[in-house]
Amino acid sequence: MKVTVKIGCFAFLLITLFVCQLFAQSENPYGTNTPVVADSLTPPVRLTARQDHARLMKLLNIDSLRQGPSGNPNALNAANSDESKANPYPGLPDPLRLNNGRKVTTPEMWWKLRRPEIEEDFDGEIYGRVPKNLPSVHWEVISTTKDTIKNIPAITKKLLGHVDNSSYSLLSVDIHFSLTVPANAQGPVPVMMEFGFTFPPGFKMTDTMKKFVDSMSNWQPMVLSKGWGFAILIPTSVQEDNGAGLTKGIIGLVNKGQPRKLDDWGTLRAWAWGASRALDYLQTDSSVDGKKVGIEGLSRYGKAALVTMAYDQRFAIGFIGSSGEGGAKLLRRNFGEQVENIASSYEYHWMCGNFLKYAGPLVPGDLPVDAHELIAMCAPRPVFISCGSPAVEGNWVDDKGQFMAAVAAGPVYRLLGKKDLGTTEMPPVGTALIDGDIAFRQHHGGHTTLPNWPTFIKFAERYFRD
Ligand code: GCU
């Protein structure tokens, strides 16, 4: 009898465990075996970028993705740089036509109907949705120092933005940020915020690299000498720049260490969220004119700068440096970097999971929106699209694709009473198109914004003047 009871209990336990396991798996929208309804202090899931990428593909029922081309022009699978093959999907989505086919003819229709449609498509298919009820950030001034930068007296505050992690204390996020203003300013000053590059401790640089990196800050005295300030946000303190980090940082904190759903935000939106929180701080700092804060970034941070500018309408101006694919460049273009590269396990974390579809069963021509509409989301605020010379920078960032997107955003600027680029023809390298509210210039250098700072400052002056 006793034996029968014991066996019965054991069987019951096994069945219960089995049912629980089934329940956990079927209810789990993340495609992992970690129960969602687990204790809030379940440790963060650890996946490599490749594992997480494969997990997203499984959720999308995709077996394989097309491979992107190589950035090496001598490789067998080099990215296309032949303009005659660059526009396989010449028809762009019309930023001024509603999904139901009606033409958008008034600013009111843009704000109330069309812009929300465009935003919804970027949220659901490209950059992902920022969760509601994000934790608050408490800004702490760590130090204040007086210094001179190229003989200009300046005051620098170093800050940490502590993100409230009371909902999931196993992860913490502290945003690294600094603000520098001219010491002799008579009142609140305009500020340019940059997404700053950092190198891991101990990172070994060659002399040439060191020189280049040192020169990257040469724009700062230019800004100070105009009487403006500058601020540096370290994006990787908000969210790591890789897929393995997606269960950490702000994205991981909000998901309580679980992997992303298909339309959850990607790293670009997380970085942009960090910039918005830094702007919250700047708007409380009496040395800053909170209505005149711009955002700048290069390359992946150029993409982040454009996303920031598009989504947070408090940013007054954007300086978008060599942002290429996933930034100001038309995703439909077959020139330089491709959707397939961004959808790969090296870069997919910038976007939401749904974006992978466009490198699998779907093609870039199926994307509901394209980069010109991201630029249009910045309207009517001024935006400067910057790139280098293809002869120095190469073709990866596709200058022409960025120019075309800037042109195609024009109708929205015009509808809102602003000026477009002023031409539909790409000018020679070095030409500054800065008379309208969308600006464009290819400088003579490489993968940097530095040579375009003087032109950008001239453009920004119009808006930062009292
Ligand atoms: C790679 C990537 C680009 C990115 C760049 C960068 O080249 O393919 O999309 O902009 O890195 O950030 O430096």
Short mmCIF file of C-alpha atoms and ligand atoms in Angstrom, two decimals:
data_model
loop_
_atom_site.label_atom_id
_atom_site.label_comp_id
_atom_site.label_asym_id
_atom_site.label_seq_id
_atom_site.Cartn_x
_atom_site.Cartn_y
_atom_site.Cartn_z
CA MET A 1 0.00 0.00 0.00
CA LYS A 2 2.73 2.44 1.13
CA VAL A 3 4.71 1.69 -2.05
CA THR A 4 1.64 2.35 -4.23
CA VAL A 5 1.08 5.76 -2.55
CA LYS A 6 4.75 6.71 -3.05
CA ILE A 7 4.67 5.76 -6.74
CA GLY A 8 1.38 7.64 -7.14
CA CYS A 9 2.89 10.82 -5.58
CA PHE A 10 5.99 10.59 -7.72
CA ALA A 11 3.94 10.16 -10.90
CA PHE A 12 1.76 13.12 -9.92
CA LEU A 13 4.87 15.24 -9.37
CA LEU A 14 6.28 14.26 -12.74
CA ILE A 15 3.01 15.01 -14.55
CA THR A 16 2.71 18.37 -12.78
CA LEU A 17 6.27 19.30 -13.77
CA PHE A 18 5.62 18.24 -17.35
CA VAL A 19 2.40 20.26 -17.58
CA CYS A 20 4.10 23.29 -16.02
CA GLN A 21 6.90 23.02 -18.53
CA LEU A 22 4.44 22.79 -21.43
CA PHE A 23 2.52 25.76 -20.08
CA ALA A 24 5.67 27.82 -19.70
CA GLN A 25 6.78 27.05 -23.26
CA SER A 26 3.45 27.63 -24.95
CA GLU A 27 2.83 30.88 -23.08
CA ASN A 28 6.31 32.18 -23.70
CA PRO A 29 6.33 34.76 -26.49
CA TYR A 30 10.12 34.98 -26.43
CA GLY A 31 10.91 31.61 -27.94
CA THR A 32 13.17 30.57 -25.07
CA ASN A 33 12.61 27.99 -22.40
CA THR A 34 12.67 30.55 -19.65
CA PRO A 35 9.23 30.94 -18.07
CA VAL A 36 7.93 34.48 -18.47
CA VAL A 37 5.76 34.40 -15.41
CA ALA A 38 8.78 33.60 -13.31
CA ASP A 39 9.91 35.38 -10.21
CA SER A 40 10.89 38.95 -11.11
CA LEU A 41 14.41 38.21 -9.95
CA THR A 42 15.11 35.48 -12.49
CA PRO A 43 18.64 36.27 -13.69
CA PRO A 44 19.02 37.84 -17.14
CA VAL A 45 18.94 35.34 -20.02
CA ARG A 46 22.35 34.93 -21.59
CA LEU A 47 22.47 34.47 -25.34
CA THR A 48 25.20 35.18 -27.83
CA ALA A 49 24.24 37.51 -30.67
CA ARG A 50 24.04 34.52 -33.00
CA GLN A 51 21.79 32.60 -30.64
CA ASP A 52 19.51 35.58 -30.19
CA HIS A 53 19.47 36.20 -33.94
CA ALA A 54 18.54 32.55 -34.56
CA ARG A 55 15.82 32.84 -31.90
CA LEU A 56 14.28 35.82 -33.74
CA MET A 57 14.41 33.92 -37.04
CA LYS A 58 12.57 31.04 -35.41
CA LEU A 59 9.91 33.38 -34.08
CA LEU A 60 9.51 34.71 -37.62
CA ASN A 61 9.47 31.19 -39.12
CA ILE A 62 12.44 32.02 -41.30
CA ASP A 63 15.01 29.34 -42.15
CA SER A 64 17.59 31.49 -43.82
CA LEU A 65 18.40 35.08 -44.65
CA ARG A 66 20.10 36.46 -47.75
CA GLN A 67 23.70 37.37 -47.08
CA GLY A 68 24.78 40.98 -47.42
CA PRO A 69 27.61 42.05 -49.71
CA SER A 70 31.12 42.86 -48.54
CA GLY A 71 32.38 46.36 -47.83
CA ASN A 72 35.71 45.42 -49.39
CA PRO A 73 35.56 46.68 -53.00
CA ASN A 74 38.00 43.94 -54.08
CA ALA A 75 36.01 41.07 -52.63
CA LEU A 76 34.16 38.70 -54.97
CA ASN A 77 30.88 39.66 -53.31
CA ALA A 78 31.70 43.38 -53.12
CA ALA A 79 28.76 45.72 -52.59
CA ASN A 80 27.41 47.30 -55.74
CA SER A 81 28.84 50.69 -56.69
CA ASP A 82 27.44 50.89 -60.20
CA GLU A 83 24.81 53.64 -60.27
CA SER A 84 23.00 52.01 -63.20
CA LYS A 85 22.11 49.05 -60.95
CA ALA A 86 21.42 51.06 -57.83
CA ASN A 87 17.66 51.56 -57.98
CA PRO A 88 15.88 48.22 -58.29
CA TYR A 89 12.80 49.65 -56.52
CA PRO A 90 12.55 53.17 -57.93
CA GLY A 91 9.09 53.92 -56.52
CA LEU A 92 9.36 55.29 -52.99
CA PRO A 93 6.44 55.24 -50.54
CA ASP A 94 4.74 58.63 -50.77
CA PRO A 95 5.16 60.50 -47.48
CA LEU A 96 2.12 62.58 -48.36
CA ARG A 97 -0.34 59.80 -49.14
CA LEU A 98 -2.37 58.09 -46.42
CA ASN A 99 -2.46 54.31 -46.26
CA ASN A 100 -6.03 54.52 -47.57
CA GLY A 101 -4.77 56.31 -50.70
CA ARG A 102 -5.93 59.82 -49.84
CA LYS A 103 -3.53 62.66 -50.57
CA VAL A 104 -2.27 64.67 -47.59
CA THR A 105 -2.92 68.30 -48.43
CA THR A 106 -2.74 70.22 -45.14
CA PRO A 107 -0.31 70.39 -42.20
CA GLU A 108 -3.15 69.20 -40.02
CA MET A 109 -3.53 66.02 -42.07
CA TRP A 110 0.23 65.48 -41.76
CA TRP A 111 0.29 65.84 -37.98
CA LYS A 112 -2.96 64.06 -37.20
CA LEU A 113 -3.06 61.30 -39.82
CA ARG A 114 0.03 60.70 -41.92
CA ARG A 115 2.89 61.21 -39.46
CA PRO A 116 1.37 58.71 -36.98
CA GLU A 117 1.03 56.15 -39.81
CA ILE A 118 4.70 56.58 -40.73
CA GLU A 119 5.76 56.38 -37.10
CA GLU A 120 3.73 53.20 -36.62
CA ASP A 121 5.52 51.55 -39.56
CA PHE A 122 8.96 52.53 -38.28
CA ASP A 123 8.00 51.27 -34.83
CA GLY A 124 6.57 47.94 -35.89
CA GLU A 125 8.90 46.97 -38.73
CA ILE A 126 12.19 48.86 -38.46
CA TYR A 127 13.38 50.39 -35.21
CA GLY A 128 10.93 48.82 -32.75
CA ARG A 129 8.60 50.18 -30.12
CA VAL A 130 9.81 51.99 -27.04
CA PRO A 131 7.97 50.43 -24.08
CA LYS A 132 5.50 52.53 -22.14
CA ASN A 133 6.21 53.42 -18.51
CA LEU A 134 9.97 53.45 -18.76
CA PRO A 135 11.86 53.94 -15.50
CA SER A 136 12.81 57.43 -14.45
CA VAL A 137 16.38 58.74 -14.55
CA HIS A 138 17.95 60.62 -11.68
CA TRP A 139 20.78 62.90 -12.81
CA GLU A 140 23.74 63.35 -10.51
CA VAL A 141 26.46 65.93 -11.13
CA ILE A 142 29.70 64.07 -10.37
CA SER A 143 32.11 66.96 -10.86
CA THR A 144 32.30 70.55 -12.10
CA THR A 145 35.60 71.82 -13.44
CA LYS A 146 36.87 75.06 -14.92
CA ASP A 147 39.25 74.61 -17.77
CA THR A 148 40.39 76.18 -21.01
CA ILE A 149 39.78 74.44 -24.32
CA LYS A 150 42.02 75.92 -27.03
CA ASN A 151 42.28 79.06 -24.90
CA ILE A 152 38.54 79.37 -24.38
CA PRO A 153 37.55 79.30 -20.71
CA ALA A 154 34.91 76.62 -20.21
CA ILE A 155 33.03 74.89 -17.43
CA THR A 156 32.50 71.14 -17.68
CA LYS A 157 30.06 69.12 -15.65
CA LYS A 158 30.35 65.35 -15.59
CA LEU A 159 27.08 63.59 -14.88
CA LEU A 160 25.65 60.18 -14.27
CA GLY A 161 22.04 59.39 -15.06
CA HIS A 162 20.96 56.68 -12.64
CA VAL A 163 18.08 54.69 -14.12
CA ASP A 164 15.56 53.50 -11.54
CA ASN A 165 16.00 49.73 -11.42
CA SER A 166 13.62 49.00 -8.56
CA SER A 167 11.53 46.82 -10.91
CA TYR A 168 14.51 44.55 -11.61
CA SER A 169 17.48 45.13 -9.36
CA LEU A 170 19.67 42.51 -11.05
CA LEU A 171 20.49 45.03 -13.78
CA SER A 172 21.61 48.62 -13.38
CA VAL A 173 22.07 51.35 -15.95
CA ASP A 174 24.05 54.55 -15.33
CA ILE A 175 24.16 56.94 -18.26
CA HIS A 176 27.50 58.69 -18.78
CA PHE A 177 27.09 62.27 -19.89
CA SER A 178 29.01 65.54 -19.80
CA LEU A 179 28.18 69.16 -20.51
CA THR A 180 30.64 71.93 -21.37
CA VAL A 181 29.64 75.58 -21.70
CA PRO A 182 31.71 78.73 -22.27
CA ALA A 183 32.71 80.11 -18.83
CA ASN A 184 31.98 83.69 -19.81
CA ALA A 185 28.50 83.10 -21.24
CA GLN A 186 26.06 85.90 -20.38
CA GLY A 187 23.04 83.60 -20.18
CA PRO A 188 21.74 80.19 -21.23
CA VAL A 189 23.47 78.91 -24.37
CA PRO A 190 22.51 76.62 -27.26
CA VAL A 191 24.13 73.18 -26.96
CA MET A 192 25.16 70.55 -29.50
CA MET A 193 24.94 67.04 -28.06
CA GLU A 194 27.08 64.30 -29.60
CA PHE A 195 26.86 60.53 -29.35
CA GLY A 196 30.46 59.96 -28.29
CA PHE A 197 32.70 57.06 -29.22
CA THR A 198 34.63 55.36 -26.44
CA PHE A 199 37.23 52.65 -26.56
CA PRO A 200 37.45 49.79 -24.10
CA PRO A 201 40.12 50.22 -21.41
CA GLY A 202 43.47 48.95 -22.63
CA PHE A 203 42.44 49.26 -26.30
CA LYS A 204 45.68 49.58 -28.29
CA MET A 205 45.78 52.31 -30.93
CA THR A 206 48.30 52.92 -33.64
CA ASP A 207 49.77 56.44 -33.85
CA THR A 208 47.63 57.25 -36.89
CA MET A 209 44.51 56.09 -35.08
CA LYS A 210 45.45 58.12 -32.04
CA LYS A 211 45.92 61.23 -34.14
CA PHE A 212 42.56 60.68 -35.81
CA VAL A 213 40.79 60.07 -32.52
CA ASP A 214 42.38 63.17 -30.96
CA SER A 215 41.29 65.25 -33.93
CA MET A 216 37.71 64.06 -33.53
CA SER A 217 37.16 66.57 -30.73
CA ASN A 218 38.36 69.57 -32.78
CA TRP A 219 34.77 70.67 -33.36
CA GLN A 220 34.33 71.43 -29.67
CA PRO A 221 36.36 74.67 -29.58
CA MET A 222 34.59 75.74 -32.79
CA VAL A 223 31.26 75.45 -31.01
CA LEU A 224 32.56 77.14 -27.84
CA SER A 225 33.95 80.05 -29.82
CA LYS A 226 30.45 80.66 -31.19
CA GLY A 227 29.32 81.00 -27.60
CA TRP A 228 27.53 77.64 -27.66
CA GLY A 229 28.06 74.62 -25.45
CA PHE A 230 28.52 70.97 -26.23
CA ALA A 231 27.50 67.77 -24.50
CA ILE A 232 28.73 64.21 -24.91
CA LEU A 233 26.53 61.20 -24.31
CA ILE A 234 28.13 57.76 -24.12
CA PRO A 235 25.54 55.57 -25.87
CA THR A 236 27.06 52.28 -24.78
CA SER A 237 26.36 53.23 -21.17
CA VAL A 238 22.66 53.12 -22.12
CA GLN A 239 22.79 50.00 -24.27
CA GLU A 240 25.69 47.85 -25.42
CA ASP A 241 26.45 47.82 -29.12
CA ASN A 242 25.85 44.11 -29.74
CA GLY A 243 23.13 41.49 -29.78
CA ALA A 244 24.40 39.69 -26.70
CA GLY A 245 23.78 42.86 -24.70
CA LEU A 246 20.06 43.01 -25.49
CA THR A 247 19.10 41.32 -22.23
CA LYS A 248 21.11 43.97 -20.38
CA GLY A 249 21.19 47.77 -20.58
CA ILE A 250 17.93 49.72 -20.69
CA ILE A 251 16.31 47.18 -23.06
CA GLY A 252 17.18 44.28 -20.75
CA LEU A 253 16.20 46.20 -17.62
CA VAL A 254 12.72 46.95 -18.93
CA ASN A 255 12.33 43.33 -20.12
CA LYS A 256 13.56 42.06 -16.74
CA GLY A 257 16.46 40.28 -18.40
CA GLN A 258 14.31 38.45 -20.99
CA PRO A 259 15.00 38.60 -24.74
CA ARG A 260 13.08 40.95 -27.01
CA LYS A 261 9.70 40.41 -28.66
CA LEU A 262 9.65 40.94 -32.43
CA ASP A 263 8.58 44.56 -32.27
CA ASP A 264 10.54 45.53 -29.17
CA TRP A 265 12.92 48.44 -29.53
CA GLY A 266 16.40 47.98 -30.91
CA THR A 267 19.62 49.61 -29.83
CA LEU A 268 19.19 52.72 -32.03
CA ARG A 269 15.99 53.62 -30.23
CA ALA A 270 17.57 52.83 -26.88
CA TRP A 271 20.43 55.23 -27.65
CA ALA A 272 17.89 57.82 -28.78
CA TRP A 273 15.99 57.30 -25.51
CA GLY A 274 19.25 58.02 -23.65
CA ALA A 275 19.66 61.25 -25.62
CA SER A 276 16.12 62.27 -24.70
CA ARG A 277 16.83 61.68 -21.02
CA ALA A 278 20.01 63.76 -21.35
CA LEU A 279 17.89 66.50 -22.93
CA ASP A 280 15.54 66.28 -19.93
CA TYR A 281 18.56 67.14 -17.80
CA LEU A 282 19.75 69.94 -20.09
CA GLN A 283 16.31 71.52 -19.93
CA THR A 284 16.75 71.83 -16.16
CA ASP A 285 20.27 73.28 -16.29
CA SER A 286 20.21 77.08 -16.10
CA SER A 287 23.36 77.44 -18.22
CA VAL A 288 21.56 75.82 -21.20
CA ASP A 289 18.90 77.16 -23.53
CA GLY A 290 16.81 73.99 -23.51
CA LYS A 291 14.93 75.00 -26.66
CA LYS A 292 18.17 75.14 -28.65
CA VAL A 293 19.70 71.72 -28.22
CA GLY A 294 20.88 69.82 -31.30
CA ILE A 295 22.01 66.24 -31.79
CA GLU A 296 24.99 64.99 -33.79
CA GLY A 297 26.55 61.61 -34.47
CA LEU A 298 28.66 59.73 -36.95
CA SER A 299 28.02 56.41 -38.65
CA ARG A 300 26.03 54.11 -36.32
CA TYR A 301 25.67 57.15 -34.10
CA GLY A 302 24.62 59.15 -37.16
CA LYS A 303 21.76 56.66 -37.49
CA ALA A 304 21.03 57.15 -33.78
CA ALA A 305 21.12 60.95 -34.20
CA LEU A 306 18.55 60.78 -36.99
CA VAL A 307 16.30 58.45 -35.00
CA THR A 308 16.60 60.79 -31.99
CA MET A 309 15.74 63.82 -34.08
CA ALA A 310 12.83 62.08 -35.79
CA TYR A 311 11.20 60.84 -32.60
CA ASP A 312 11.88 63.58 -30.04
CA GLN A 313 10.51 66.83 -31.31
CA ARG A 314 12.23 68.82 -28.56
CA PHE A 315 15.56 68.50 -30.40
CA ALA A 316 16.02 71.73 -32.34
CA ILE A 317 18.43 70.60 -35.04
CA GLY A 318 20.17 67.45 -36.28
CA PHE A 319 23.64 66.93 -37.73
CA ILE A 320 23.58 63.45 -39.24
CA GLY A 321 27.07 62.18 -40.12
CA SER A 322 27.66 59.39 -42.67
CA SER A 323 24.71 57.48 -41.30
CA GLY A 324 24.25 55.25 -44.36
CA GLU A 325 22.04 52.14 -44.22
CA GLY A 326 19.53 52.28 -41.38
CA GLY A 327 20.09 56.05 -41.24
CA ALA A 328 19.54 58.67 -43.93
CA LYS A 329 20.26 56.37 -46.88
CA LEU A 330 17.31 54.89 -48.78
CA LEU A 331 16.98 51.24 -47.72
CA ARG A 332 15.67 50.42 -51.19
CA ARG A 333 18.96 51.37 -52.87
CA ASN A 334 21.30 48.68 -54.11
CA PHE A 335 24.51 50.61 -53.48
CA GLY A 336 26.98 50.07 -50.64
CA GLU A 337 25.63 48.56 -47.44
CA GLN A 338 22.36 46.63 -47.73
CA VAL A 339 19.36 45.65 -45.61
CA GLU A 340 20.93 42.16 -45.53
CA ASN A 341 24.01 43.50 -43.74
CA ILE A 342 21.95 45.26 -41.10
CA ALA A 343 19.77 42.17 -40.63
CA SER A 344 22.83 40.01 -39.94
CA SER A 345 23.84 38.92 -36.45
CA TYR A 346 26.47 41.70 -36.35
CA GLU A 347 24.06 44.59 -36.72
CA TYR A 348 20.47 43.35 -36.22
CA HIS A 349 20.46 44.59 -32.65
CA TRP A 350 20.18 48.17 -33.95
CA MET A 351 16.74 47.32 -35.29
CA CYS A 352 13.68 45.39 -34.15
CA GLY A 353 13.27 41.67 -34.83
CA ASN A 354 10.65 42.22 -37.53
CA PHE A 355 13.28 43.94 -39.68
CA LEU A 356 14.90 40.55 -40.39
CA LYS A 357 11.97 39.62 -42.65
CA TYR A 358 13.17 42.07 -45.29
CA ALA A 359 16.37 40.07 -45.74
CA GLY A 360 14.43 36.80 -45.90
CA PRO A 361 11.04 36.16 -47.43
CA LEU A 362 10.56 39.86 -48.17
CA VAL A 363 12.75 42.31 -50.08
CA PRO A 364 13.65 45.96 -49.39
CA GLY A 365 10.97 47.02 -51.88
CA ASP A 366 8.39 45.60 -49.43
CA LEU A 367 9.37 47.97 -46.63
CA PRO A 368 6.32 50.09 -45.79
CA VAL A 369 8.47 53.19 -45.20
CA ASP A 370 11.95 54.32 -46.18
CA ALA A 371 14.64 56.74 -45.00
CA HIS A 372 13.11 59.82 -46.64
CA GLU A 373 10.17 59.41 -44.27
CA LEU A 374 12.48 59.27 -41.26
CA ILE A 375 13.94 62.59 -42.40
CA ALA A 376 10.39 63.84 -42.98
CA MET A 377 9.59 63.00 -39.35
CA CYS A 378 12.13 65.68 -38.40
CA ALA A 379 10.12 68.34 -40.25
CA PRO A 380 9.76 71.26 -39.82
CA ARG A 381 12.97 71.26 -37.76
CA PRO A 382 16.30 71.73 -39.57
CA VAL A 383 18.39 68.71 -40.40
CA PHE A 384 21.85 68.55 -41.99
CA ILE A 385 22.82 65.37 -43.85
CA SER A 386 26.60 65.01 -43.95
CA CYS A 387 28.96 62.59 -45.67
CA GLY A 388 32.54 62.42 -46.85
CA SER A 389 33.96 62.14 -50.32
CA PRO A 390 33.37 58.68 -51.84
CA ALA A 391 36.98 58.80 -53.06
CA VAL A 392 38.14 58.85 -49.43
CA GLU A 393 35.25 57.43 -47.45
CA GLY A 394 34.30 54.73 -49.96
CA ASN A 395 30.85 53.77 -51.22
CA TRP A 396 29.55 51.87 -48.19
CA VAL A 397 27.48 54.79 -46.83
CA ASP A 398 25.96 55.60 -50.27
CA ASP A 399 26.06 59.40 -50.43
CA LYS A 400 23.67 59.48 -53.36
CA GLY A 401 21.12 57.36 -51.48
CA GLN A 402 21.28 59.87 -48.62
CA PHE A 403 20.94 62.78 -50.99
CA MET A 404 17.92 61.16 -52.68
CA ALA A 405 16.26 60.62 -49.31
CA ALA A 406 16.87 64.26 -48.39
CA VAL A 407 15.24 65.32 -51.68
CA ALA A 408 12.28 63.00 -51.17
CA ALA A 409 11.62 64.43 -47.69
CA GLY A 410 11.22 67.86 -49.33
CA PRO A 411 7.45 67.76 -49.97
CA VAL A 412 6.78 67.37 -46.23
CA TYR A 413 8.99 70.35 -45.37
CA ARG A 414 7.22 72.39 -48.05
CA LEU A 415 3.79 71.36 -46.78
CA LEU A 416 4.82 72.65 -43.34
CA GLY A 417 5.92 75.97 -44.82
CA LYS A 418 9.65 75.22 -44.83
CA LYS A 419 12.27 75.06 -47.56
CA ASP A 420 13.53 71.84 -49.11
CA LEU A 421 17.07 71.15 -50.37
CA GLY A 422 16.57 73.51 -53.28
CA THR A 423 17.68 71.04 -55.95
CA THR A 424 17.10 67.47 -57.06
CA GLU A 425 20.50 67.19 -58.65
CA MET A 426 23.43 65.96 -56.62
CA PRO A 427 26.09 68.70 -56.58
CA PRO A 428 29.88 68.16 -56.69
CA VAL A 429 31.70 67.21 -53.46
CA GLY A 430 32.26 70.27 -51.28
CA THR A 431 29.04 72.08 -52.28
CA ALA A 432 27.06 73.28 -49.28
CA LEU A 433 23.30 73.08 -49.76
CA ILE A 434 22.35 75.02 -46.65
CA ASP A 435 19.79 77.60 -47.77
CA GLY A 436 16.76 75.47 -46.95
CA ASP A 437 15.71 73.63 -43.80
CA ILE A 438 17.08 70.34 -45.07
CA ALA A 439 20.80 70.67 -45.72
CA PHE A 440 23.32 68.40 -47.42
CA ARG A 441 27.07 68.45 -47.91
CA GLN A 442 29.76 65.97 -48.87
CA HIS A 443 33.07 67.16 -47.45
CA HIS A 444 36.42 66.21 -48.96
CA GLY A 445 37.46 63.87 -46.16
CA GLY A 446 36.57 60.36 -45.05
CA HIS A 447 34.39 58.76 -42.38
CA THR A 448 34.09 61.75 -40.05
CA THR A 449 31.89 64.80 -39.50
CA LEU A 450 34.82 67.06 -38.61
CA PRO A 451 35.33 68.82 -41.98
CA ASN A 452 31.61 69.65 -42.10
CA TRP A 453 31.43 71.34 -38.69
CA PRO A 454 32.15 74.87 -40.00
CA THR A 455 29.37 74.49 -42.62
CA PHE A 456 27.01 72.98 -40.08
CA ILE A 457 27.69 75.86 -37.67
CA LYS A 458 26.85 78.34 -40.42
CA PHE A 459 23.59 76.47 -41.03
CA ALA A 460 22.76 76.19 -37.31
CA GLU A 461 23.50 79.87 -36.68
CA ARG A 462 20.25 80.79 -38.43
CA TYR A 463 18.29 78.79 -35.88
CA PHE A 464 20.40 79.36 -32.77
CA ARG A 465 20.43 83.15 -33.19
CA ASP A 466 17.99 84.89 -30.89
C1 GCU B 1 29.82 49.41 -40.24
C2 GCU B 1 28.34 49.30 -40.52
C3 GCU B 1 27.71 50.66 -40.76
C4 GCU B 1 28.03 51.58 -39.62
C5 GCU B 1 29.52 51.61 -39.40
C6 GCU B 1 29.97 52.43 -38.20
O1 GCU B 1 30.47 49.85 -41.37
O2 GCU B 1 28.15 48.47 -41.62
O3 GCU B 1 26.31 50.55 -40.90
O4 GCU B 1 27.51 52.85 -39.85
O5 GCU B 1 30.01 50.31 -39.20
O6 GCU B 1 29.23 52.71 -37.33
O7 GCU B 1 31.16 52.73 -38.16
#
